[in-house]
Short mmCIF file of C-alpha atoms in Angstrom, two decimals:
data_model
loop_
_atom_site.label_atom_id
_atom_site.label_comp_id
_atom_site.label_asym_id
_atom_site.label_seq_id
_atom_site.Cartn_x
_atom_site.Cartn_y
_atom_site.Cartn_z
CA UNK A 1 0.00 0.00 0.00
CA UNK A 2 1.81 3.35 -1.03
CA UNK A 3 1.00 6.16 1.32
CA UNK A 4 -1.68 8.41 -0.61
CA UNK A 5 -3.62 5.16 -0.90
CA UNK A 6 -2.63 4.16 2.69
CA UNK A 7 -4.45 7.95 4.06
CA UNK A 8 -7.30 7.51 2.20
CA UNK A 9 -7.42 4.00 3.84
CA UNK A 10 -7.21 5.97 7.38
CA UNK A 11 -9.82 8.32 7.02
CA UNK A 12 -12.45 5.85 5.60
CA UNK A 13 -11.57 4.08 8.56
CA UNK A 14 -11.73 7.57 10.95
CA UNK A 15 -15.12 7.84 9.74
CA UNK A 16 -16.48 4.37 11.31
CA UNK A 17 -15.36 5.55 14.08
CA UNK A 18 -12.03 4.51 14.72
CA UNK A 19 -9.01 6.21 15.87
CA UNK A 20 -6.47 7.08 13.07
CA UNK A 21 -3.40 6.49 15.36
CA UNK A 22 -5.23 2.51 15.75
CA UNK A 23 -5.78 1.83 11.87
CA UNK A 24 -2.22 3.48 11.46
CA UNK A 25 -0.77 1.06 13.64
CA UNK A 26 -2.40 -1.83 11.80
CA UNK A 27 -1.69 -0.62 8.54
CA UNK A 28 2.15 0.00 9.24
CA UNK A 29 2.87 -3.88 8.40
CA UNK A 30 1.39 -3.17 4.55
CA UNK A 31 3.59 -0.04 4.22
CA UNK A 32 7.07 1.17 4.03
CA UNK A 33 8.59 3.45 6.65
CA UNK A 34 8.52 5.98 4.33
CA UNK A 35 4.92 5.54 3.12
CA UNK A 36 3.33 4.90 6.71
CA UNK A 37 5.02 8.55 7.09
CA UNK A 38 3.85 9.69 4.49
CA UNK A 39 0.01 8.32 5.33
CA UNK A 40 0.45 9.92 8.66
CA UNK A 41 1.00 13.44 7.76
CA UNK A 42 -1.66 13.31 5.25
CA UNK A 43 -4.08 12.09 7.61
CA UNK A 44 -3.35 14.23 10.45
CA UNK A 45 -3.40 17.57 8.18
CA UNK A 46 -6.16 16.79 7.09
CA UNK A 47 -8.14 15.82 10.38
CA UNK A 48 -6.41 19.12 12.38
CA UNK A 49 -8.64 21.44 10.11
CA UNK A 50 -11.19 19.06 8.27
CA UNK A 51 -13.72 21.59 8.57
CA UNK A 52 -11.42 24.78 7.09
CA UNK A 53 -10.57 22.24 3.87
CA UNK A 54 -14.43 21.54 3.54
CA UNK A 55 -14.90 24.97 3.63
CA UNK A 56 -11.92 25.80 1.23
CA UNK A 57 -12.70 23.11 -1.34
CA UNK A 58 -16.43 24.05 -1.08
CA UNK A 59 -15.68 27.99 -2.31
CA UNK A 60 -13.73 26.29 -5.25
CA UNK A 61 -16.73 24.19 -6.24
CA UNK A 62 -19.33 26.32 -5.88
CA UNK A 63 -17.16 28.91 -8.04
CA UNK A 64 -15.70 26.46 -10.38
CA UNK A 65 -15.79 26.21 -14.07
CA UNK A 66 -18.76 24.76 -16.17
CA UNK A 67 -17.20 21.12 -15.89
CA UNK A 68 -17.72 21.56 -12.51
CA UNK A 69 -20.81 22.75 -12.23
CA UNK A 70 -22.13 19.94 -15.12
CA UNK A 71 -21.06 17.22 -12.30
CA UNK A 72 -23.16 18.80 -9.74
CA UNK A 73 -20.16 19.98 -7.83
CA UNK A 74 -20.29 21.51 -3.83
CA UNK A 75 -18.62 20.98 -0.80
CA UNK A 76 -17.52 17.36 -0.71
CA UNK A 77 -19.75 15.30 0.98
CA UNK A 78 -22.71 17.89 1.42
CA UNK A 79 -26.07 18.08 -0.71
CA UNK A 80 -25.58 19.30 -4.05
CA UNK A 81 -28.13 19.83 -6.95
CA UNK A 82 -26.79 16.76 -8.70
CA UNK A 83 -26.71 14.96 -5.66
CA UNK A 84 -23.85 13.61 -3.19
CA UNK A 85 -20.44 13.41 -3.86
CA UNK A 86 -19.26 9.69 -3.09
CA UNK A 87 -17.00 9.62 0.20
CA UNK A 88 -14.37 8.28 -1.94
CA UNK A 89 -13.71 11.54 -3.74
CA UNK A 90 -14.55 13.98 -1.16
CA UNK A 91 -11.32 12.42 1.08
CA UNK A 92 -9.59 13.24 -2.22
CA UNK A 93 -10.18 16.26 -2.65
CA UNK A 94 -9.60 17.02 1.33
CA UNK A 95 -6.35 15.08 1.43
CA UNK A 96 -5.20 16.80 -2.01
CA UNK A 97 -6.14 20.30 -0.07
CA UNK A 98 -4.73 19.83 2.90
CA UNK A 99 -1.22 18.05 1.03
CA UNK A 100 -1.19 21.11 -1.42
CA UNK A 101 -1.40 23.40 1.46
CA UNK A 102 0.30 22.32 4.27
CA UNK A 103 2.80 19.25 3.02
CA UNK A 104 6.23 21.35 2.55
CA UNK A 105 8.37 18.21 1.56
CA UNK A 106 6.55 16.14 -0.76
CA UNK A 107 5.73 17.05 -4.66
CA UNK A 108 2.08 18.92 -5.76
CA UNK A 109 1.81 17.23 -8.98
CA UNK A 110 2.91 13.80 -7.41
CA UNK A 111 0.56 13.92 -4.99
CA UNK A 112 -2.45 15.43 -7.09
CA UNK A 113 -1.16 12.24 -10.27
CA UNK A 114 -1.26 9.89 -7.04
CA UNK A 115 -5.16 11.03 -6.17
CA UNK A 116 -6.28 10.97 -9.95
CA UNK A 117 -4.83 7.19 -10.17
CA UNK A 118 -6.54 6.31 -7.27
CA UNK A 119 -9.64 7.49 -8.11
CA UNK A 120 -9.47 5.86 -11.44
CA UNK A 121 -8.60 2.39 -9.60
CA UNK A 122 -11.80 2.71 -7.60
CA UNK A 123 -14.25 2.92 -10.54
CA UNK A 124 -14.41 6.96 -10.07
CA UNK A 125 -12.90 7.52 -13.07
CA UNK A 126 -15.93 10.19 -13.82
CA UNK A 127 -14.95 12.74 -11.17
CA UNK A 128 -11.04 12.88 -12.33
CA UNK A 129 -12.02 16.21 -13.97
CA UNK A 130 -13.30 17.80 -11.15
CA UNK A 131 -10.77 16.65 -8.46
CA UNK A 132 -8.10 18.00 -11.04
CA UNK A 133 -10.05 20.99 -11.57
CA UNK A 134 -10.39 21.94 -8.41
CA UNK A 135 -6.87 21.22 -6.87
CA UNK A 136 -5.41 22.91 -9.72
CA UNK A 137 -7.44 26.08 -8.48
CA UNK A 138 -6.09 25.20 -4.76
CA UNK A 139 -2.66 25.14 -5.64
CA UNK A 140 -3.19 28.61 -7.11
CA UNK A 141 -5.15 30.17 -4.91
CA UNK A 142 -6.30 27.84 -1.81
CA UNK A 143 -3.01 29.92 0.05
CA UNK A 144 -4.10 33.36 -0.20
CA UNK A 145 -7.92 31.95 1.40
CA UNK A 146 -6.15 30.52 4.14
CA UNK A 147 -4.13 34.21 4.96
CA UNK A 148 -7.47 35.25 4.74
CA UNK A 149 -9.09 33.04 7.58
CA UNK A 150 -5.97 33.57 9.34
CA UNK A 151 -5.95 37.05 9.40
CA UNK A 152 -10.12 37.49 9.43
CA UNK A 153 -11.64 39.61 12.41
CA UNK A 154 -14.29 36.76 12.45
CA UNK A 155 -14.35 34.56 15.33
CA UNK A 156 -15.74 31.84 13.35
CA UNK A 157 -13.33 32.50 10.22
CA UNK A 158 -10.42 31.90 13.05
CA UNK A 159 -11.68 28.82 14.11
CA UNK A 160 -11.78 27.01 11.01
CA UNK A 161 -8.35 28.13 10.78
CA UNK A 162 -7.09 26.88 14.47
CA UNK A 163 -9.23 23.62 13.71
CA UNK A 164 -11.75 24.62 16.19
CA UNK A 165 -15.46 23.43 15.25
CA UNK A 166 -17.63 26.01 14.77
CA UNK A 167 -20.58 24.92 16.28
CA UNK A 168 -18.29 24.95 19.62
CA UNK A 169 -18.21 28.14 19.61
CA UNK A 170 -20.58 29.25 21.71
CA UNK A 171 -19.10 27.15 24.36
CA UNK A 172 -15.55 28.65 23.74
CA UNK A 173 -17.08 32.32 24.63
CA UNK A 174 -18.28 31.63 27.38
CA UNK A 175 -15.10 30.11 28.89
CA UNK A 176 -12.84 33.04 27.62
CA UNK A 177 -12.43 36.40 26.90
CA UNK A 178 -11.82 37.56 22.79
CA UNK A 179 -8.16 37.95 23.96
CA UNK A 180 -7.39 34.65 25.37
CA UNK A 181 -9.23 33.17 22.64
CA UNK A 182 -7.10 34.53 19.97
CA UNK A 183 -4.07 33.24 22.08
CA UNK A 184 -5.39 29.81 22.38
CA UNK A 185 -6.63 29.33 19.29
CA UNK A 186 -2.72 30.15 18.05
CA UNK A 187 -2.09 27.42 20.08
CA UNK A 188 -3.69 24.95 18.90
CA UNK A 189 -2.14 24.87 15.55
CA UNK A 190 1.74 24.30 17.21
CA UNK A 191 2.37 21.02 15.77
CA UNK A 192 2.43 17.88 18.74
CA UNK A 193 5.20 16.35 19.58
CA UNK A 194 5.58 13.07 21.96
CA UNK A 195 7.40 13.30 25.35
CA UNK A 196 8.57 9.92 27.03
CA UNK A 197 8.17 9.38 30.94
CA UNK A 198 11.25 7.37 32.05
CA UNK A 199 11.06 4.92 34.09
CA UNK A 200 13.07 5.16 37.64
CA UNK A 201 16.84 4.37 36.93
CA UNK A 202 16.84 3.84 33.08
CA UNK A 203 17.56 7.45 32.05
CA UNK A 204 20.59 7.06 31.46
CA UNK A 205 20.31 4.05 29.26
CA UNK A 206 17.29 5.07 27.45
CA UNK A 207 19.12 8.18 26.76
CA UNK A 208 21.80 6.22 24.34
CA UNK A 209 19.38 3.98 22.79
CA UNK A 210 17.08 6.82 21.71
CA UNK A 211 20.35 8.73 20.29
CA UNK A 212 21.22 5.46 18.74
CA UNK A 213 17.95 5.71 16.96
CA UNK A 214 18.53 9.15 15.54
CA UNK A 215 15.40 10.22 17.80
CA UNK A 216 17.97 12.57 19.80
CA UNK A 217 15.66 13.29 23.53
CA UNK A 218 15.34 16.46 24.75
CA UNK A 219 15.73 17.30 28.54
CA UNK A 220 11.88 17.84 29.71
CA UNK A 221 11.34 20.91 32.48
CA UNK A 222 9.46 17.36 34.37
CA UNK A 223 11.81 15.49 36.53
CA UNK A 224 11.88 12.07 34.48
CA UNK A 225 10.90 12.98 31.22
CA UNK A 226 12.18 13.64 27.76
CA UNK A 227 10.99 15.32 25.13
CA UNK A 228 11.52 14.03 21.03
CA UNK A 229 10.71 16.01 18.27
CA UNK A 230 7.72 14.51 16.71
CA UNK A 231 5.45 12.16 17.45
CA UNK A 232 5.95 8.25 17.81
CA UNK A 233 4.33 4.87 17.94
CA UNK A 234 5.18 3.48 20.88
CA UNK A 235 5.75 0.37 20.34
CA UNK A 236 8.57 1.38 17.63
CA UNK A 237 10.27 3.32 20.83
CA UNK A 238 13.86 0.82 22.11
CA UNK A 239 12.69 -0.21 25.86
CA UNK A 240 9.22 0.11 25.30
CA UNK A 241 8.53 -3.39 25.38
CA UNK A 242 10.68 -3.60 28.61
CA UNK A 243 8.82 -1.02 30.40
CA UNK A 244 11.82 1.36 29.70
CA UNK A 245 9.32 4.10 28.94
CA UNK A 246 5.78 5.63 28.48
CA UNK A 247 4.73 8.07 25.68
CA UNK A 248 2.69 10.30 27.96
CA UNK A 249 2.20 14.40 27.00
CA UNK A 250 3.74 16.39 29.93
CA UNK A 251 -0.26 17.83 31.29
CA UNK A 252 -1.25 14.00 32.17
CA UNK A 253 2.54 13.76 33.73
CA UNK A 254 1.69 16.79 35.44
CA UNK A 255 -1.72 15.55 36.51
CA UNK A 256 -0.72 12.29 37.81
CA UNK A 257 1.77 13.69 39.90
CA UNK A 258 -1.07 15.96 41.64
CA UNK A 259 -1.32 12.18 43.18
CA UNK A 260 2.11 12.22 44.42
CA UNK A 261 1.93 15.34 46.35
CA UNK A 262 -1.25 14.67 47.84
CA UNK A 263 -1.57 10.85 49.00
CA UNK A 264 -0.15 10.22 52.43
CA UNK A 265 -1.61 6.26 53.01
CA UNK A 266 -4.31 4.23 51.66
CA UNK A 267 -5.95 3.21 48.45
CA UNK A 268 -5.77 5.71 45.44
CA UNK A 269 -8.89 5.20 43.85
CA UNK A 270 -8.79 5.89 39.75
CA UNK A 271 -12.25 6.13 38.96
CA UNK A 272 -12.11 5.84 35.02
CA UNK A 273 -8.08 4.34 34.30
CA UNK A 274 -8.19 4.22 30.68
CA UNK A 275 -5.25 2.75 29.37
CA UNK A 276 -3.74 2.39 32.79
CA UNK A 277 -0.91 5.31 31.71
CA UNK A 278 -1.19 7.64 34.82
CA UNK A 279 -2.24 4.65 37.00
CA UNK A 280 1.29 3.06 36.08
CA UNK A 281 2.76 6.95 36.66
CA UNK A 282 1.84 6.59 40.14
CA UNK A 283 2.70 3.06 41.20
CA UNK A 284 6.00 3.73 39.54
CA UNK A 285 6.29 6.65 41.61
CA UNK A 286 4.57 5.48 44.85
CA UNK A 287 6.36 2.57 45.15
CA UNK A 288 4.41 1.86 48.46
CA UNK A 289 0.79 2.51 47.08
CA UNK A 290 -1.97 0.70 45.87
CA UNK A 291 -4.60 1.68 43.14
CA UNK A 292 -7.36 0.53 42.43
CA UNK A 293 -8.88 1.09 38.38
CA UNK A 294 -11.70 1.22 37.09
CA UNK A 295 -12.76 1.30 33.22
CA UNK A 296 -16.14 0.88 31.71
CA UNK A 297 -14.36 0.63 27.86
CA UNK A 298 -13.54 -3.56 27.60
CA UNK A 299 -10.90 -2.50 25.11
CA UNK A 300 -9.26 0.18 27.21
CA UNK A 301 -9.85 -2.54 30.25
CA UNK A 302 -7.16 -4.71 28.70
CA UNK A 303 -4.86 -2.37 27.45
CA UNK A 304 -4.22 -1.20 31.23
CA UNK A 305 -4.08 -4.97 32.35
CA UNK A 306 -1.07 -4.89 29.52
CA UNK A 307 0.46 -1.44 30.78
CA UNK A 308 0.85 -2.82 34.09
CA UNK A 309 2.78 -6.11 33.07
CA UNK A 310 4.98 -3.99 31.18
CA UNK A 311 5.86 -1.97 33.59
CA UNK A 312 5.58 -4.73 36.46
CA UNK A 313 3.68 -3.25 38.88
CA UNK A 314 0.71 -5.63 38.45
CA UNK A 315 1.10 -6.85 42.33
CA UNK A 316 -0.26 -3.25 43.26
CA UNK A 317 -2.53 -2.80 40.79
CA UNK A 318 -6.35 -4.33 41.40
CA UNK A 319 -7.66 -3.54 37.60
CA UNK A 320 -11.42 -3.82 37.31
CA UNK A 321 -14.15 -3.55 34.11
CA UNK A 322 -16.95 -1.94 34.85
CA UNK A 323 -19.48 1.09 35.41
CA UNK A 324 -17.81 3.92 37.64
CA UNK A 325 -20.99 4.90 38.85
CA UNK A 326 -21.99 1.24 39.67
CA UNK A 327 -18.25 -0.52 41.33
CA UNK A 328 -17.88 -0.49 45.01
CA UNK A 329 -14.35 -0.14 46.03
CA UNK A 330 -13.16 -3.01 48.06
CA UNK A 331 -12.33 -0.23 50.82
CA UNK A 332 -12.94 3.47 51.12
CA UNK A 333 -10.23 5.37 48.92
CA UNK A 334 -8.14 8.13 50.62
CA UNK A 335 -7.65 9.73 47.58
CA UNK A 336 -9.81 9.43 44.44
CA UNK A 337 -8.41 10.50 40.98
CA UNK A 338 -11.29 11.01 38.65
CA UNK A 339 -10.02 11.71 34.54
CA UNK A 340 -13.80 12.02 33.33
CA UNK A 341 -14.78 11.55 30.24
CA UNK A 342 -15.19 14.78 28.27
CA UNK A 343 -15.12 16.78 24.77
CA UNK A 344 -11.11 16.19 25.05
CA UNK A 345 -10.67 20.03 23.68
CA UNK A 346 -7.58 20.21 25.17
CA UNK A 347 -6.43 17.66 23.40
CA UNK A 348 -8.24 18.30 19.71
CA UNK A 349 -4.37 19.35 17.72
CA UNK A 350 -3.31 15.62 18.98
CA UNK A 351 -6.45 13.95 18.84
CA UNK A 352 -8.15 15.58 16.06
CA UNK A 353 -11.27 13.03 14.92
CA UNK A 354 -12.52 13.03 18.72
CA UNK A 355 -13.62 16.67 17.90
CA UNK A 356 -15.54 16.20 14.54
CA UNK A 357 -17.46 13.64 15.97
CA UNK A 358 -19.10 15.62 19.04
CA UNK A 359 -22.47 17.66 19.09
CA UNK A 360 -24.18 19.62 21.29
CA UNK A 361 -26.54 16.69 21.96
CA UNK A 362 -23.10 14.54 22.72
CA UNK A 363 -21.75 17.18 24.67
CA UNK A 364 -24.19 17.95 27.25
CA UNK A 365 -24.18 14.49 27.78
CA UNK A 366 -21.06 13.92 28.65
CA UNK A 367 -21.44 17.23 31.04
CA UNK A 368 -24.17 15.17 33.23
CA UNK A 369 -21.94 12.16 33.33
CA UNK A 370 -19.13 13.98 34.84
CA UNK A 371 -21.13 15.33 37.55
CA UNK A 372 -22.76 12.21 38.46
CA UNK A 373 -19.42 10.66 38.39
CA UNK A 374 -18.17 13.77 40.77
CA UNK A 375 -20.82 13.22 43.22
CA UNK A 376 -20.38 9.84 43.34
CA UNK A 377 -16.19 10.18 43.69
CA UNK A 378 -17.23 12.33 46.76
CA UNK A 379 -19.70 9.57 47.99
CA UNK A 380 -16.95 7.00 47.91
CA UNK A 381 -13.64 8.83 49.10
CA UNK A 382 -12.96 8.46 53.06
CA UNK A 383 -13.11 11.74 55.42
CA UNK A 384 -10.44 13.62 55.33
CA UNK A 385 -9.61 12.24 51.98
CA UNK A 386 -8.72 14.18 48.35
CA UNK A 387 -10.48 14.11 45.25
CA UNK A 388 -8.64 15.19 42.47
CA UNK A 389 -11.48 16.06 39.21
CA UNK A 390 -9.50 16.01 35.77
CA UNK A 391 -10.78 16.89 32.47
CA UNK A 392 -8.38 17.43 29.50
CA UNK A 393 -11.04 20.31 28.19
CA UNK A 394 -10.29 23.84 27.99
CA UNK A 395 -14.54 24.14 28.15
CA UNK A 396 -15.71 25.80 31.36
CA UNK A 397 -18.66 23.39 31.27
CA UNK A 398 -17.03 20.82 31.77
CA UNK A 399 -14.79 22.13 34.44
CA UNK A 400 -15.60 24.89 36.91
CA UNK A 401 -19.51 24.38 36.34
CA UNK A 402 -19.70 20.43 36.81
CA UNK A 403 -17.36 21.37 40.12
CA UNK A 404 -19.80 24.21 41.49
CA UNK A 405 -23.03 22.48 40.80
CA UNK A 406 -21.61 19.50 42.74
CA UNK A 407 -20.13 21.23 45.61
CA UNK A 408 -22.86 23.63 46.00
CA UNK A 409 -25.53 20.84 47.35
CA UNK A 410 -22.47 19.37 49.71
CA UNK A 411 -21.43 21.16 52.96
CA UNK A 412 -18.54 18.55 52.99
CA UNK A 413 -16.56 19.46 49.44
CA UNK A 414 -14.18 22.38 49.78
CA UNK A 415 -11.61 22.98 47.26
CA UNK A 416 -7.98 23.11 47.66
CA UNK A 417 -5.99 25.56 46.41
CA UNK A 418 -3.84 24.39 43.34
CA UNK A 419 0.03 24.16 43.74
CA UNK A 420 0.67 24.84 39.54
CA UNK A 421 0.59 28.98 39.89
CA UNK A 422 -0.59 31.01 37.83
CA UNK A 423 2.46 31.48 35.20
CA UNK A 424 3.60 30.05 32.29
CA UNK A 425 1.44 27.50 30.86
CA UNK A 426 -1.03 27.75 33.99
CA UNK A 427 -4.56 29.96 34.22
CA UNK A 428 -6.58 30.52 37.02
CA UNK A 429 -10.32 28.73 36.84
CA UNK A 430 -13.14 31.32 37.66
CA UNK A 431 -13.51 30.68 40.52
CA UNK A 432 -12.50 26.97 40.90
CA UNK A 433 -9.47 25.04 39.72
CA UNK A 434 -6.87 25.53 37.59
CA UNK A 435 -6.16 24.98 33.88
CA UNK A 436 -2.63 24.15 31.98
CA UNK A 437 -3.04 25.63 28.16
CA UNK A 438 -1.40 23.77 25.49
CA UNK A 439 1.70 26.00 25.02
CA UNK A 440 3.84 23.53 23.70
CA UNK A 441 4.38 20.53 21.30
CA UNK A 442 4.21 17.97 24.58
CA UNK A 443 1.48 20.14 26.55
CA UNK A 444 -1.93 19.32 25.83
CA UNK A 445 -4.63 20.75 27.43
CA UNK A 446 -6.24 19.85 31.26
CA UNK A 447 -8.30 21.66 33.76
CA UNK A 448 -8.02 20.08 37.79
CA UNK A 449 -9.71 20.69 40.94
CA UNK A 450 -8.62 19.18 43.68
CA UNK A 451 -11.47 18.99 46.62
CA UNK A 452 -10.97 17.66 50.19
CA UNK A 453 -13.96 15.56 51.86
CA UNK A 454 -14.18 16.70 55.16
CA UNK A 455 -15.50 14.59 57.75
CA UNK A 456 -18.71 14.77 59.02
CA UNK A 457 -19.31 17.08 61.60
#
């Protein structure tokens, strides 16, 4: 599979609903290095801004020449007057955009050829015309209408460049002011990068295998981590398999450790574990704690089960599958680390198809699941005891809303103030917790509150 054919592959798969990251992964065995590189940048341009390409190829259709027009031409995918254009050529036309637009090292014509061939392999030899058409015009001109969403006093024109959706913007203005808008929204288009958690007492070791790689690790400003410059599949990483190392951004590294400074004794509680990542962050740092996981997601279930062999800390680790709002713990938690579900905002420049596949309907949603799940963390967590809320949204919905709903019907919740400042990549909540902005390729986006239970009085 060569790579043009190989991201087209992807984002049929993206839109079933699977993770490109997954379906690049299980693609990598039909590809060369170079092509699976190749695939990757194409499908990850294109998924950053999906919506500012739509809109892009859509002004070129809609203002195209007769041929286009004949073949009942709009923006790919939408409702046109001579009906739908099949999925097959609207990802064509969106990766040919985005490559045209964005790809600095690979060839326009080879890449536009490579689209026309494939299209002609799939039995869509009828539309070769109008993809040609049409990225002929984008190569001319598609630059000049990105400058122009770029530099548009529109709030909405700035968001399909930052690769924001627009129909979250309502939620974005009431979390921020115009000004810190602007500022985030430059922010989410720096380009992610991975950062590695070491494991205790392979630094040094890991250090020479990376460089032996030609990956060359940066010194993180986190004690035990490293920063590369782009991003990696783990498993291609030299002591992953031996528990050498994590892939983990530097927000959930800075999240997890909210654990270490607070837990004194007792069972840490993580109420929805995931893939086990900060769960194995703590035991690996706690060497005398025990969690306890919990994850509804079967999948996601296993995956931890697997983290924690790697990193052999199972005999610490009591991993169970099921409903957070449903589990007892087998004893009260002293400290109860809850990563809710949420719109993953934060995290939309790394994660990019988890935003074009929320709604409002989705969204509030998930915003009554995470306060039931807060209530219930507060139910379960001893006297005395901390619960630290996590969301990797930037959303004040999700964040400082969920926490003073909750707290307001509970004499015994009172927040603790948050040890991360105010500088740098750190912001205030108004008025409760504290958010880290993604101000760099290994920082994604979180918000945290971290409450104390007091005991009854």
């Amino acid at each position: 599979m060569r790579g043009i054919e190989g991201a087209l592959h992807v984002l049929a798969r993206v839109r079933e609903g699977r993770f490109a990251s997954e379906v690049l992964r299980d693609s990598g065995s039909a590809m060369t290095p170079g092509d699976l590189s190749l695939a990757a940048s194409l499908v990850y341009i294109v998924l950053r801004r999906e919506e500012m390409w739509r809109h892009i190829v859509g002004g070129f259709l809609r203002s195209g020449d007769a041929r286009s027009r004949r073949e009942g031409g709009r923006s790919p995918g939408r409702p046109a007057a001579g009906g739908r254009l099949p999925p097959q050529v609207a990802d064509c036309l969106l990766v040919g955009t985005a490559g045209l637009l964005e790809l600095r090292h690979f060839a326009g014509g080879v890449l536009v050829n490579g689209l026309l061939e494939h299209l002609k392999n799939e039995g869509q030899g009828k539309f070769v015309s109008l993809v040609n058409a049409v990225l002929r015009a984008v190569g001319e001109r598609g630059s000049e209408r990105v400058e122009a969403l770029r530099r548009s006093a529109s709030l909405e024109d700035r968001a399909l460049w930052a690769g924001v959706p627009v129909w979250s913007l309502p939620a974005w203005t009431k979390s921020w002011k115009r000004s810190e808008l602007n500022e985030l929204f430059d922010l989410m288009r720096i380009p992610p990068a991975s950062s590695l958690r070491v494991s205790p007492g392979r630094a040094d070791v890991l250090n020479g295998l990376l460089r032996e790689g030609g990956l060359e690790p940066e010194s993180s400003d986190l004690s035990g981590a490293l920063r590369l410059q782009s991003t990696v599949l783990p498993t291609s990483l030299p002591g992953y398999e031996r528990g050498w190392c994590t892939v983990q951004t530097e927000g959930s590294l800075l999240v997890a450790s909210l654990v270490e400074r607070f837990w004194r004794a007792g069972v840490i509680l993580d109420m929805c574990s995931g893939r086990g990542v900060k769960a194995g962050q703590i035991l690996q740092s706690l060497p005398k704690a025990r969690v306890e996981c919990w994850e509804l997601s079967r999948g996601r279930h296993l995956s931890a089960v697997r983290e924690m062999r790697r990193l052999g800390v199972e005999a610490r680790a009591e991993l169970r599958c099921g409903n957070a709002l449903e589990l007892e713990p087998r004893e009260a938690p002293t400290l109860v680390l809850l990563d809710a579900p949420c719109s993953g905002s934060g995290t939309w420049s790394r994660k990019p198809e988890s935003k074009w596949q929320l709604s409002w309907s989705r969204f509030d949603r998930l915003v009554a699941v995470q306060k039931d799940l807060l209530a219930r963390a507060l139910d379960l967590c001893a006297p005395n005891g901390i619960i630290i809320y996590v969301t990797c949204s930037l959303l004040r919905q999700e964040n400082e809303n969920v926490v003073a709903e909750v707290l307001a019907g509970r004499a015994n919740g009172v927040e603790v103030p948050s040890p991360w400042g105010t500088s740098g990549p750190f912001h205030r909540g108004r008025p409760w917790g504290a958010y880290i902005w993604p101000a760099s390729p290994w920082l994604d986006g979180f918000y945290c509150s971290i409450i104390m239970k007091r005991a009854e009085v």
